[in-house]
Structure formats: C-alpha cells, structure tokens
mmCIF file of C-alpha atoms and ligand atoms in Angstrom:
data_model
loop_
_atom_site.group_PDB
_atom_site.id
_atom_site.type_symbol
_atom_site.label_atom_id
_atom_site.label_comp_id
_atom_site.label_asym_id
_atom_site.label_seq_id
_atom_site.Cartn_x
_atom_site.Cartn_y
_atom_site.Cartn_z
ATOM 1 C CA MET A 1290 -15.942 10.670 16.484
ATOM 2 C CA THR A 1291 -18.509 12.948 14.664
ATOM 3 C CA PRO A 1292 -17.769 13.113 11.261
ATOM 4 C CA LEU A 1293 -14.446 16.358 10.332
ATOM 5 C CA GLN A 1294 -16.116 19.006 9.348
ATOM 6 C CA PRO A 1295 -14.605 20.945 6.047
ATOM 7 C CA GLY A 1296 -12.378 23.975 6.991
ATOM 8 C CA SER A 1297 -10.506 21.041 9.887
ATOM 9 C CA THR A 1298 -7.211 20.137 9.265
ATOM 10 C CA ILE A 1299 -5.854 16.226 8.454
ATOM 11 C CA GLY A 1300 -2.420 15.701 9.468
ATOM 12 C CA ILE A 1301 -0.786 13.335 7.346
ATOM 13 C CA LEU A 1302 2.856 11.353 8.303
ATOM 14 C CA GLY A 1303 4.885 11.364 5.026
ATOM 15 C CA GLY A 1304 5.807 13.518 2.352
ATOM 16 C CA GLY A 1305 5.903 11.260 -0.704
ATOM 17 C CA GLN A 1306 3.337 11.086 -3.769
ATOM 18 C CA LEU A 1307 0.554 9.092 -1.764
ATOM 19 C CA GLY A 1308 0.861 12.105 0.652
ATOM 20 C CA ARG A 1309 0.354 13.991 -2.413
ATOM 21 C CA MET A 1310 -2.553 12.585 -3.784
ATOM 22 C CA LEU A 1311 -4.567 12.384 -0.296
ATOM 23 C CA ALA A 1312 -3.296 16.007 0.426
ATOM 24 C CA LEU A 1313 -5.717 16.595 -3.407
ATOM 25 C CA ALA A 1314 -8.438 14.930 -2.614
ATOM 26 C CA ALA A 1315 -8.371 16.296 1.302
ATOM 27 C CA ALA A 1316 -8.682 19.714 -0.544
ATOM 28 C CA ARG A 1317 -11.246 18.808 -2.667
ATOM 29 C CA LEU A 1318 -13.860 17.953 0.402
ATOM 30 C CA GLY A 1319 -13.053 20.921 1.947
ATOM 31 C CA PHE A 1320 -9.888 20.352 4.334
ATOM 32 C CA ASP A 1321 -6.658 21.614 5.084
ATOM 33 C CA VAL A 1322 -3.875 19.319 5.370
ATOM 34 C CA ALA A 1323 -0.777 19.312 7.670
ATOM 35 C CA ILE A 1324 2.444 16.707 6.605
ATOM 36 C CA LEU A 1325 4.903 16.028 8.484
ATOM 37 C CA THR A 1326 8.259 14.713 7.103
ATOM 38 C CA PRO A 1327 11.947 14.986 7.596
ATOM 39 C CA GLU A 1328 12.054 15.701 3.646
ATOM 40 C CA GLU A 1329 12.240 19.824 2.434
ATOM 41 C CA ASP A 1330 10.610 20.156 -0.073
ATOM 42 C CA SER A 1331 8.186 16.980 -0.378
ATOM 43 C CA PRO A 1332 5.676 16.062 -2.885
ATOM 44 C CA ALA A 1333 2.980 16.498 -0.279
ATOM 45 C CA GLY A 1334 4.320 19.526 1.000
ATOM 46 C CA ARG A 1335 3.982 21.352 -1.926
ATOM 47 C CA VAL A 1336 0.422 20.926 -2.300
ATOM 48 C CA ALA A 1337 -0.808 20.971 1.967
ATOM 49 C CA ALA A 1338 -1.979 24.004 3.457
ATOM 50 C CA ARG A 1339 1.092 23.191 5.765
ATOM 51 C CA THR A 1340 4.579 21.367 6.227
ATOM 52 C CA LEU A 1341 6.298 20.510 9.244
ATOM 53 C CA VAL A 1342 9.848 19.467 8.598
ATOM 54 C CA ALA A 1343 10.920 17.034 11.196
ATOM 55 C CA ASP A 1344 11.788 13.662 12.127
ATOM 56 C CA TYR A 1345 8.586 11.411 12.732
ATOM 57 C CA THR A 1346 9.067 11.194 16.490
ATOM 58 C CA ASP A 1347 10.282 14.934 17.284
ATOM 59 C CA GLU A 1348 7.969 15.764 19.953
ATOM 60 C CA ALA A 1349 7.368 19.485 19.322
ATOM 61 C CA ALA A 1350 6.442 18.787 15.892
ATOM 62 C CA LEU A 1351 4.385 16.000 16.880
ATOM 63 C CA ALA A 1352 2.433 18.000 19.927
ATOM 64 C CA GLU A 1353 1.937 21.103 16.986
ATOM 65 C CA LEU A 1354 0.456 18.409 14.865
ATOM 66 C CA ALA A 1355 -1.674 16.818 17.007
ATOM 67 C CA LYS A 1356 -2.842 20.283 18.295
ATOM 68 C CA ILE A 1357 -4.026 21.626 14.599
ATOM 69 C CA CYS A 1358 -5.312 18.245 13.455
ATOM 70 C CA GLY A 1359 -8.489 17.174 13.555
ATOM 71 C CA VAL A 1360 -7.273 13.569 12.730
ATOM 72 C CA VAL A 1361 -3.892 12.413 11.616
ATOM 73 C CA THR A 1362 -3.004 9.486 9.329
ATOM 74 C CA TYR A 1363 -0.062 8.167 7.685
ATOM 75 C CA GLU A 1364 0.910 7.143 3.698
ATOM 76 C CA PHE A 1365 3.724 4.770 4.570
ATOM 77 C CA GLU A 1366 3.884 1.790 6.797
ATOM 78 C CA ASN A 1367 7.448 1.944 8.546
ATOM 79 C CA VAL A 1368 5.920 5.586 10.550
ATOM 80 C CA PRO A 1369 7.700 5.076 14.340
ATOM 81 C CA ALA A 1370 4.847 3.123 16.364
ATOM 82 C CA ALA A 1371 6.118 5.295 18.946
ATOM 83 C CA ALA A 1372 4.830 8.707 16.868
ATOM 84 C CA VAL A 1373 1.330 7.099 16.686
ATOM 85 C CA ARG A 1374 1.702 6.481 20.531
ATOM 86 C CA LYS A 1375 2.541 10.438 21.078
ATOM 87 C CA LEU A 1376 -0.622 11.383 18.648
ATOM 88 C CA THR A 1377 -2.996 9.199 20.868
ATOM 89 C CA ALA A 1378 -1.708 9.871 23.811
ATOM 90 C CA LEU A 1379 -2.047 14.209 22.881
ATOM 91 C CA GLY A 1380 -5.486 13.158 22.241
ATOM 92 C CA CYS A 1381 -5.338 13.210 18.128
ATOM 93 C CA PRO A 1382 -7.152 10.220 17.064
ATOM 94 C CA VAL A 1383 -4.952 8.263 14.203
ATOM 95 C CA ALA A 1384 -6.343 6.201 11.396
ATOM 96 C CA PRO A 1385 -5.475 3.170 10.620
ATOM 97 C CA GLY A 1386 -4.926 2.255 14.144
ATOM 98 C CA GLU A 1387 -1.901 1.190 16.146
ATOM 99 C CA ARG A 1388 -2.836 -2.716 15.983
ATOM 100 C CA ALA A 1389 -3.327 -2.450 11.964
ATOM 101 C CA LEU A 1390 0.228 -0.872 11.902
ATOM 102 C CA ALA A 1391 2.131 -3.499 13.891
ATOM 103 C CA VAL A 1392 0.582 -5.926 11.966
ATOM 104 C CA ALA A 1393 1.908 -4.856 8.429
ATOM 105 C CA GLN A 1394 5.523 -3.764 10.108
ATOM 106 C CA ASP A 1395 6.381 -7.670 10.631
ATOM 107 C CA ARG A 1396 5.548 -9.765 8.017
ATOM 108 C CA VAL A 1397 5.223 -12.540 10.901
ATOM 109 C CA GLN A 1398 2.841 -10.805 12.628
ATOM 110 C CA GLU A 1399 1.193 -10.364 9.983
ATOM 111 C CA LYS A 1400 0.849 -13.649 8.617
ATOM 112 C CA SER A 1401 0.152 -15.304 11.952
ATOM 113 C CA PHE A 1402 -2.696 -12.646 12.295
ATOM 114 C CA LEU A 1403 -3.974 -13.592 9.064
ATOM 115 C CA ASN A 1404 -3.648 -17.137 9.358
ATOM 116 C CA SER A 1405 -5.719 -16.665 12.842
ATOM 117 C CA VAL A 1406 -8.889 -14.987 11.265
ATOM 118 C CA GLY A 1407 -8.979 -18.134 8.745
ATOM 119 C CA VAL A 1408 -6.623 -15.826 5.872
ATOM 120 C CA PRO A 1409 -4.574 -18.247 3.959
ATOM 121 C CA THR A 1410 -0.779 -17.308 2.909
ATOM 122 C CA VAL A 1411 1.859 -19.404 2.469
ATOM 123 C CA ALA A 1412 3.599 -21.625 5.136
ATOM 124 C CA PHE A 1413 5.840 -19.624 7.277
ATOM 125 C CA ALA A 1414 8.629 -19.994 9.945
ATOM 126 C CA SER A 1415 10.538 -17.248 11.227
ATOM 127 C CA ALA A 1416 14.469 -16.780 12.458
ATOM 128 C CA GLU A 1417 16.297 -14.546 14.443
ATOM 129 C CA ASP A 1418 19.750 -16.336 14.508
ATOM 130 C CA PRO A 1419 21.964 -19.065 13.007
ATOM 131 C CA GLU A 1420 20.595 -21.879 14.903
ATOM 132 C CA GLY A 1421 17.079 -20.390 14.383
ATOM 133 C CA VAL A 1422 17.264 -20.090 10.573
ATOM 134 C CA ARG A 1423 18.812 -23.906 9.933
ATOM 135 C CA ALA A 1424 15.886 -24.826 11.806
ATOM 136 C CA ALA A 1425 13.769 -22.447 9.850
ATOM 137 C CA ALA A 1426 14.836 -23.832 6.622
ATOM 138 C CA ALA A 1427 14.245 -27.330 7.417
ATOM 139 C CA LYS A 1428 10.861 -26.583 8.501
ATOM 140 C CA VAL A 1429 9.782 -24.962 5.153
ATOM 141 C CA GLY A 1430 12.111 -26.392 2.698
ATOM 142 C CA ALA A 1431 13.881 -25.617 -0.608
ATOM 143 C CA PRO A 1432 13.185 -23.260 -2.437
ATOM 144 C CA ALA A 1433 12.042 -20.863 -0.131
ATOM 145 C CA LEU A 1434 12.137 -17.174 0.239
ATOM 146 C CA MET A 1435 13.809 -15.433 3.207
ATOM 147 C CA LYS A 1436 12.636 -11.651 3.498
ATOM 148 C CA THR A 1437 13.777 -9.500 6.545
ATOM 149 C CA ARG A 1438 10.675 -9.216 8.990
ATOM 150 C CA ARG A 1439 10.487 -5.601 9.403
ATOM 151 C CA GLU A 1440 11.116 -2.235 6.444
ATOM 152 C CA GLY A 1441 11.248 -4.283 3.398
ATOM 153 C CA TYR A 1442 10.137 -2.970 0.287
ATOM 154 C CA ASP A 1443 9.879 -3.412 -3.670
ATOM 155 C CA GLY A 1444 11.601 -6.538 -3.253
ATOM 156 C CA LYS A 1445 14.018 -5.033 -1.116
ATOM 157 C CA GLY A 1446 15.365 -7.491 1.516
ATOM 158 C CA GLN A 1447 14.777 -10.623 0.554
ATOM 159 C CA ARG A 1448 16.715 -13.298 -1.345
ATOM 160 C CA TRP A 1449 15.605 -16.810 -2.396
ATOM 161 C CA VAL A 1450 17.183 -20.070 -0.831
ATOM 162 C CA GLU A 1451 17.850 -22.792 -3.548
ATOM 163 C CA HIS A 1452 19.405 -25.544 -0.758
ATOM 164 C CA VAL A 1453 18.727 -25.276 3.053
ATOM 165 C CA ALA A 1454 22.058 -25.650 3.669
ATOM 166 C CA ASP A 1455 22.288 -21.814 2.057
ATOM 167 C CA ALA A 1456 20.150 -20.377 4.579
ATOM 168 C CA PRO A 1457 22.432 -19.051 7.104
ATOM 169 C CA ARG A 1458 24.790 -17.819 5.021
ATOM 170 C CA ILE A 1459 22.002 -15.822 3.345
ATOM 171 C CA PHE A 1460 20.762 -14.701 6.686
ATOM 172 C CA GLU A 1461 24.027 -12.911 6.856
ATOM 173 C CA GLU A 1462 23.952 -11.637 3.824
ATOM 174 C CA LEU A 1463 20.583 -9.753 4.474
ATOM 175 C CA GLY A 1464 22.241 -8.109 7.687
ATOM 176 C CA GLY A 1465 21.602 -10.870 10.451
ATOM 177 C CA ARG A 1466 18.349 -9.777 11.258
ATOM 178 C CA PRO A 1467 15.041 -11.156 12.235
ATOM 179 C CA VAL A 1468 13.580 -13.452 9.039
ATOM 180 C CA ILE A 1469 10.815 -14.863 7.660
ATOM 181 C CA LEU A 1470 11.076 -17.991 5.287
ATOM 182 C CA GLU A 1471 8.003 -18.308 3.154
ATOM 183 C CA ALA A 1472 7.294 -21.542 0.913
ATOM 184 C CA PRO A 1473 7.476 -20.424 -2.910
ATOM 185 C CA ALA A 1474 3.853 -19.422 -4.134
ATOM 186 C CA ALA A 1475 3.142 -21.218 -7.278
ATOM 187 C CA PHE A 1476 1.131 -18.235 -8.309
ATOM 188 C CA VAL A 1477 -0.549 -17.770 -12.015
ATOM 189 C CA ARG A 1478 -1.354 -13.799 -10.928
ATOM 190 C CA GLU A 1479 -1.029 -11.494 -8.497
ATOM 191 C CA LEU A 1480 -3.772 -9.605 -7.748
ATOM 192 C CA SER A 1481 -4.614 -6.867 -5.348
ATOM 193 C CA VAL A 1482 -7.942 -5.710 -3.644
ATOM 194 C CA ILE A 1483 -8.282 -2.423 -2.263
ATOM 195 C CA ALA A 1484 -10.553 -1.860 0.345
ATOM 196 C CA ALA A 1485 -12.194 0.557 3.224
ATOM 197 C CA ARG A 1486 -13.785 0.499 6.189
ATOM 198 C CA GLY A 1487 -15.712 3.577 7.699
ATOM 199 C CA ARG A 1488 -15.586 4.594 11.727
ATOM 200 C CA ASN A 1489 -19.191 3.356 11.622
ATOM 201 C CA GLY A 1490 -17.832 -0.274 10.566
ATOM 202 C CA GLU A 1491 -19.064 0.322 7.144
ATOM 203 C CA THR A 1492 -17.297 -1.425 4.518
ATOM 204 C CA ALA A 1493 -16.797 -1.223 0.815
ATOM 205 C CA VAL A 1494 -14.558 -2.796 -1.599
ATOM 206 C CA TYR A 1495 -12.986 -2.117 -5.240
ATOM 207 C CA PRO A 1496 -12.520 -4.924 -7.993
ATOM 208 C CA LEU A 1497 -9.488 -6.337 -8.300
ATOM 209 C CA ALA A 1498 -6.437 -4.960 -10.117
ATOM 210 C CA GLU A 1499 -4.246 -7.518 -11.823
ATOM 211 C CA ASN A 1500 -0.342 -6.356 -11.420
ATOM 212 C CA HIS A 1501 2.659 -6.893 -13.161
ATOM 213 C CA HIS A 1502 6.380 -6.325 -11.641
ATOM 214 C CA GLU A 1503 9.619 -5.742 -13.068
ATOM 215 C CA SER A 1504 12.571 -6.335 -10.579
ATOM 216 C CA GLY A 1505 10.490 -5.815 -7.724
ATOM 217 C CA ILE A 1506 9.052 -2.684 -8.647
ATOM 218 C CA LEU A 1507 5.614 -2.267 -9.633
ATOM 219 C CA ARG A 1508 4.898 -1.441 -13.516
ATOM 220 C CA ARG A 1509 1.527 -1.807 -14.446
ATOM 221 C CA SER A 1510 -2.108 -2.908 -12.943
ATOM 222 C CA LEU A 1511 -5.097 -3.589 -15.250
ATOM 223 C CA ALA A 1512 -8.173 -3.487 -13.948
ATOM 224 C CA PRO A 1513 -11.243 -4.457 -12.760
ATOM 225 C CA ALA A 1514 -9.151 -7.635 -13.751
ATOM 226 C CA ARG A 1515 -10.744 -10.502 -15.389
ATOM 227 C CA ALA A 1516 -11.559 -13.239 -13.341
ATOM 228 C CA PRO A 1517 -13.922 -15.448 -12.321
ATOM 229 C CA ALA A 1518 -16.609 -14.225 -9.978
ATOM 230 C CA ALA A 1519 -15.856 -16.890 -7.590
ATOM 231 C CA VAL A 1520 -12.258 -15.175 -7.283
ATOM 232 C CA GLY A 1521 -13.764 -11.882 -6.632
ATOM 233 C CA ALA A 1522 -15.849 -12.788 -4.032
ATOM 234 C CA GLN A 1523 -12.939 -14.277 -2.401
ATOM 235 C CA ALA A 1524 -11.142 -11.136 -2.240
ATOM 236 C CA GLU A 1525 -13.757 -9.714 -1.129
ATOM 237 C CA ARG A 1526 -14.189 -11.784 1.970
ATOM 238 C CA ILE A 1527 -10.700 -11.748 2.703
ATOM 239 C CA ALA A 1528 -10.594 -8.060 2.469
ATOM 240 C CA VAL A 1529 -13.623 -7.352 4.710
ATOM 241 C CA GLN A 1530 -12.485 -10.324 7.419
ATOM 242 C CA ILE A 1531 -9.064 -8.148 7.371
ATOM 243 C CA LEU A 1532 -10.833 -5.103 7.791
ATOM 244 C CA THR A 1533 -13.141 -6.363 10.487
ATOM 245 C CA LYS A 1534 -10.670 -8.264 13.011
ATOM 246 C CA LEU A 1535 -8.034 -5.283 12.896
ATOM 247 C CA ASP A 1536 -11.432 -2.749 13.686
ATOM 248 C CA TYR A 1537 -9.811 -0.926 10.916
ATOM 249 C CA VAL A 1538 -10.670 2.716 9.761
ATOM 250 C CA GLY A 1539 -9.515 3.905 5.965
ATOM 251 C CA VAL A 1540 -8.428 1.819 3.384
ATOM 252 C CA VAL A 1541 -6.211 -0.907 3.080
ATOM 253 C CA GLY A 1542 -4.121 -2.404 0.478
ATOM 254 C CA VAL A 1543 -4.212 -6.202 0.092
ATOM 255 C CA GLU A 1544 -1.702 -8.247 -2.019
ATOM 256 C CA LEU A 1545 -2.630 -11.480 -3.313
ATOM 257 C CA PHE A 1546 -1.467 -14.381 -5.459
ATOM 258 C CA GLU A 1547 -3.858 -16.370 -7.443
ATOM 259 C CA LEU A 1548 -3.248 -19.615 -7.550
ATOM 260 C CA GLU A 1549 -4.143 -22.447 -10.198
ATOM 261 C CA ASP A 1550 -7.652 -23.923 -8.967
ATOM 262 C CA GLY A 1551 -8.556 -20.420 -7.913
ATOM 263 C CA ARG A 1552 -7.526 -20.192 -4.528
ATOM 264 C CA LEU A 1553 -6.388 -16.943 -3.415
ATOM 265 C CA LEU A 1554 -3.244 -16.408 -0.839
ATOM 266 C CA VAL A 1555 -2.920 -12.508 0.730
ATOM 267 C CA ASN A 1556 1.050 -11.831 0.565
ATOM 268 C CA GLU A 1557 0.825 -8.671 2.114
ATOM 269 C CA ILE A 1558 -1.310 -6.064 3.677
ATOM 270 C CA ALA A 1559 -0.583 -2.093 3.167
ATOM 271 C CA PRO A 1560 -2.225 -0.133 5.748
ATOM 272 C CA ARG A 1561 -2.581 2.780 3.432
ATOM 273 C CA VAL A 1562 -3.632 3.671 -0.234
ATOM 274 C CA HIS A 1563 -1.562 1.912 -2.438
ATOM 275 C CA ASN A 1564 -0.120 1.822 -5.734
ATOM 276 C CA THR A 1565 -2.159 -0.882 -7.051
ATOM 277 C CA GLY A 1566 -5.261 1.367 -6.482
ATOM 278 C CA HIS A 1567 -4.202 4.014 -8.689
ATOM 279 C CA TRP A 1568 -6.375 3.142 -11.620
ATOM 280 C CA THR A 1569 -8.984 4.038 -9.164
ATOM 281 C CA GLN A 1570 -8.436 7.578 -10.355
ATOM 282 C CA ASP A 1571 -9.854 7.145 -13.595
ATOM 283 C CA GLY A 1572 -11.507 3.926 -13.148
ATOM 284 C CA CYS A 1573 -14.118 4.921 -10.595
ATOM 285 C CA GLU A 1574 -16.294 7.540 -9.063
ATOM 286 C CA VAL A 1575 -14.588 7.792 -6.036
ATOM 287 C CA ASP A 1576 -11.043 7.169 -5.815
ATOM 288 C CA GLN A 1577 -8.418 5.149 -2.921
ATOM 289 C CA PHE A 1578 -7.598 8.643 -2.164
ATOM 290 C CA GLU A 1579 -10.825 10.341 -1.524
ATOM 291 C CA GLN A 1580 -12.035 6.980 0.231
ATOM 292 C CA HIS A 1581 -9.279 6.886 2.355
ATOM 293 C CA ILE A 1582 -9.885 11.052 3.438
ATOM 294 C CA ARG A 1583 -13.565 10.408 3.957
ATOM 295 C CA ALA A 1584 -12.744 7.361 6.467
ATOM 296 C CA VAL A 1585 -10.613 8.736 8.235
ATOM 297 C CA ALA A 1586 -12.908 12.057 8.106
ATOM 298 C CA GLY A 1587 -16.016 9.736 9.831
ATOM 299 C CA TRP A 1588 -17.630 10.743 6.165
ATOM 300 C CA PRO A 1589 -19.875 7.925 4.834
ATOM 301 C CA LEU A 1590 -17.852 5.854 2.058
ATOM 302 C CA GLY A 1591 -18.322 6.672 -1.212
ATOM 303 C CA PRO A 1592 -19.317 4.083 -4.238
ATOM 304 C CA THR A 1593 -16.639 1.142 -5.488
ATOM 305 C CA HIS A 1594 -17.936 0.460 -8.956
ATOM 306 C CA PRO A 1595 -16.074 0.497 -11.859
ATOM 307 C CA ILE A 1596 -17.043 2.997 -14.907
ATOM 308 C CA ALA A 1597 -14.003 2.499 -16.596
ATOM 309 C CA GLU A 1598 -11.466 -0.167 -17.549
ATOM 310 C CA VAL A 1599 -7.544 0.752 -16.735
ATOM 311 C CA ASP A 1600 -4.233 0.195 -17.445
ATOM 312 C CA MET A 1601 -1.970 1.851 -15.371
ATOM 313 C CA LEU A 1602 1.420 2.093 -15.870
ATOM 314 C CA ASN A 1603 4.419 3.783 -13.105
ATOM 315 C CA LEU A 1604 6.519 6.289 -14.999
ATOM 316 C CA LEU A 1605 10.252 5.125 -13.104
ATOM 317 C CA GLY A 1606 12.620 6.906 -13.266
ATOM 318 C CA PRO A 1607 13.274 9.091 -17.051
ATOM 319 C CA GLU A 1608 10.589 7.694 -18.210
ATOM 320 C CA ALA A 1609 8.473 10.706 -16.806
ATOM 321 C CA HIS A 1610 10.112 13.115 -19.310
ATOM 322 C CA GLY A 1611 7.684 11.596 -22.114
ATOM 323 C CA TRP A 1612 5.061 13.785 -20.485
ATOM 324 C CA ALA A 1613 4.485 15.397 -23.867
ATOM 325 C CA ARG A 1614 3.847 12.384 -26.090
ATOM 326 C CA LEU A 1615 1.756 10.709 -23.429
ATOM 327 C CA ALA A 1616 -0.418 14.003 -22.749
ATOM 328 C CA ALA A 1617 -1.157 13.934 -26.272
ATOM 329 C CA GLU A 1618 -2.808 10.364 -25.713
ATOM 330 C CA PRO A 1619 -6.536 11.001 -25.483
ATOM 331 C CA GLU A 1620 -7.147 8.237 -23.748
ATOM 332 C CA THR A 1621 -4.674 8.754 -21.330
ATOM 333 C CA ARG A 1622 -4.647 10.370 -18.139
ATOM 334 C CA ILE A 1623 -1.450 11.769 -16.478
ATOM 335 C CA HIS A 1624 -0.518 12.191 -12.734
ATOM 336 C CA LEU A 1625 2.884 13.519 -11.949
ATOM 337 C CA TYR A 1626 4.185 13.624 -8.450
ATOM 338 C CA GLY A 1627 6.820 16.609 -8.849
ATOM 339 C CA LYS A 1628 9.632 15.351 -7.885
ATOM 340 C CA ARG A 1629 12.200 16.888 -8.766
ATOM 341 C CA GLU A 1630 14.951 14.306 -9.926
ATOM 342 C CA ALA A 1631 14.226 11.370 -11.914
ATOM 343 C CA LYS A 1632 16.523 8.918 -10.769
ATOM 344 C CA PRO A 1633 16.758 5.677 -12.269
ATOM 345 C CA GLY A 1634 14.067 3.213 -11.200
ATOM 346 C CA ARG A 1635 12.385 5.908 -8.962
ATOM 347 C CA LYS A 1636 7.983 6.388 -9.232
ATOM 348 C CA MET A 1637 8.157 9.598 -11.138
ATOM 349 C CA GLY A 1638 4.470 9.559 -11.657
ATOM 350 C CA HIS A 1639 1.755 7.122 -13.348
ATOM 351 C CA VAL A 1640 -0.490 7.329 -16.471
ATOM 352 C CA ASN A 1641 -3.983 5.866 -16.436
ATOM 353 C CA ARG A 1642 -5.443 4.884 -19.994
ATOM 354 C CA VAL A 1643 -8.936 4.642 -19.433
ATOM 355 C CA ARG A 1644 -11.296 2.000 -22.154
ATOM 356 C CA PRO A 1645 -14.771 2.121 -21.835
ATOM 357 C CA LEU A 1646 -15.949 -1.584 -19.654
ATOM 358 C CA PRO A 1647 -16.656 -4.147 -22.086
ATOM 359 C CA GLY A 1648 -20.221 -4.322 -23.281
ATOM 360 C CA ARG A 1649 -20.448 -0.337 -22.616
ATOM 361 C CA ARG A 1650 -18.786 0.357 -26.049
HETATM 362 P P1 AMP B 292 6.968 -8.367 -0.828
HETATM 363 O O1 AMP B 292 8.115 -7.866 -1.142
HETATM 364 O O2 AMP B 292 6.391 -9.537 0.017
HETATM 365 O O3 AMP B 292 5.793 -7.857 -1.635
HETATM 366 O O4 AMP B 292 7.216 -9.442 -2.541
HETATM 367 C C1 AMP B 292 7.750 -9.166 -3.658
HETATM 368 C C2 AMP B 292 7.699 -9.658 -4.704
HETATM 369 O O5 AMP B 292 8.238 -10.916 -4.631
HETATM 370 C C3 AMP B 292 5.561 -10.195 -4.856
HETATM 371 O O6 AMP B 292 5.055 -9.341 -5.333
HETATM 372 C C4 AMP B 292 5.950 -11.694 -5.912
HETATM 373 O O7 AMP B 292 6.274 -11.306 -7.006
HETATM 374 C C5 AMP B 292 7.491 -12.275 -5.008
HETATM 375 N N1 AMP B 292 6.785 -13.072 -3.853
HETATM 376 C C6 AMP B 292 7.122 -12.607 -2.798
HETATM 377 N N2 AMP B 292 6.691 -13.417 -1.965
HETATM 378 C C7 AMP B 292 6.745 -14.594 -2.428
HETATM 379 C C8 AMP B 292 6.433 -16.303 -2.138
HETATM 380 N N3 AMP B 292 6.047 -16.728 -0.969
HETATM 381 N N4 AMP B 292 6.648 -16.969 -3.331
HETATM 382 C C9 AMP B 292 6.791 -16.860 -4.759
HETATM 383 N N5 AMP B 292 6.866 -15.124 -4.942
HETATM 384 C C10 AMP B 292 6.655 -14.375 -4.226
#
C-alpha cells in the first residue's frame, strides 16, 4: 500500500473513547475520519468528519465505509470477523488484519499462538461442556481461573475455581459457554508493553507501564515502569515476536505478568490502542494514537522514547466531575471523553500527571 495521503479518510469501527482519541490524532495528521458505530451521539462520532450509525454487520454501511475509506481500523477487539471480511472483500484494507483479530478474540487461540511462537503464558486447558470442564480442572488443578473463551473484558466473565469439584458448577454460572482454565500466575507486578508495526515491517516499542487494577478495572498506570534492563529487553522481544508472527500492522497492547525471578508471562493481547498506553499522550513525543494512525496509513513510525514520567489515573463515573480541581493542578493533563452519563465505574476520562524523567530535573 502506498502511504495514505493527507485528506484521505480513515474508517474506525467503534465509537468509544479509543476511537475518539484515534480520530483526534488522525485529524492532526490531516486525515478525515469516518466512524461506524451502532451508538447515536458516540464519543468518537462527535469529533469525526462522519459517523455511520449502523450495526457492524450492516451491509450498506460497510459498503459505504469501503467506498470512502483508504483504510479501516477498529478500536475494540470484539468487532465481528464478518465485518472485517466484508470490508476486505470490497477491496478496502483493514488493519490490524483478520488473523490478529481472531487470535485476540479467543483466549485459547491466543495462548496457543503465543506458546507456538515461544512466548510464555500460564499453563491452561480448554473445555466446552461439563465433562470437558472436569477433565480440564483435573489437568490444571486448583486454584485455577475460569474465563469465558470469548468476550470477557475488565475482569467480567471470569471466576476463581478453589476446588476442582466446583468447576462444573462455575462453568454453568458463567453461562455454559466454552471456557479456558488458567493456572494462577504468581506475579509480583502487572506490566504492559505497547508496540507498533508499520506496513514495511518496521517495529517500535514503548517503555513498560506498571498497572494497578481495582475491581477488575484499570485504575492507574505508572510509566516508564522502573524495571531492570533485562525485563525491558524481554518485553521488547515478546512484543516484536507477536507483531512479526501475526504480520501485524498497527499498535498492539500486551498485558504481562512479572514473576519474582524477573520472567514475564503474557496474559493478554489487545489488537488496538490500549488504556495502559494513555500515558504516551503526555510522556512521549509520538503517542500510541498517532502511532497507530501512522502505521495503518503506511507512514513511517514515530519515536517511542519517553520525555516525561507519567502517573495515569482513570476517571471513573462521577470522578470526572472533579475536572475543575484537576485543571488547577499544574502537573496534570486532562483527557475527557465527552460521555453524557457518568455511570458508576464507567471510564469517563483520564489524567496524566507528568514529572520530569529521573535525572533530568
Ligand atoms: P484478563 O481479563 O485476562 O485481563 O484478567 C483480568 C485480571 O485478572 C488481570 O489483570 C489479573 O489481575 C487477573 N488475572 C488474569 N489471569 C490471571 C491468572 N492466570 N492468574 C492470576 N491472576 C490473573
């Protein structure tokens, strides 16, 4: 693909905050953005040149998107594979491609792929019925974490199995859908690495972020994470391996468990910009959103080295009403998503509190 010219249109499947921040970055590079979302008045739609309000599998909307866009990307991993296939069949490139999406949509495919390319994960087994669940639980042992294979996010669709005998009951409680059983990761920290791969195969990796969750939702990220050089190098190897083996184009978020001995295991791959990469907006010269747009548009990738230390805090629900106090803090950069209703736990925005990098005060 020849680099997409400024003035062209980039399509985004999904109308949430990630789509909004991608659209803002795309606009800065001279692109128009068209959002496809079933939601009227979406956070992304309100900053885009065009919004098509329709279901992701709506044939007419996909045909229109394919007609007006030079490339289409997505802001969440549960976009139907059929939508990506349809756009591709209509001659519209979609990035990241179908393979990355398939791997990220199914926890068993994801871990099998990772292990097949030499990237370590926890031990796991899959099951589709009560009989299989018994066998999987016997294999993995207890405690184990049972997760639905597809469509879990923010800790939803997963339960700890304390005794092997409980597994069939928990399987039913999770809806009787196909599951994965995971051995517990004895991690000392949760880290993540955000990385990108361009159309020509070049890769760029951001420094590690250290992440803290509350009730299954990301609360804060500290970046660059203080970590031994060997841990950083390991994360970089893992990210590049994933990007290369998936023939990936765009930004990827890789969630990691850091073990006591410094080894890293991959928990999850997000085939998109990632909440733990929001720190790059104020901590790097080229942030994850611009980087993604550059990659899918076939532009050269930008630098990923840090220019500040960032403490990223998600604003959940009514916390976003504290914007006036936050705006008075000189070290705080505010990013609000324009969501109309501050439901409890809903990601309404985030702040990046910036400090000079150690040694550069
Ligand atoms: P996930 O939905 O896979 O991102 O998991 C959500 C959170 O659950 C992670 O951020 C971890 O804190 C925890 N978690 C997930 N998998 C495991 C595991 N195998 N062992 C221990 N904790 C886990």
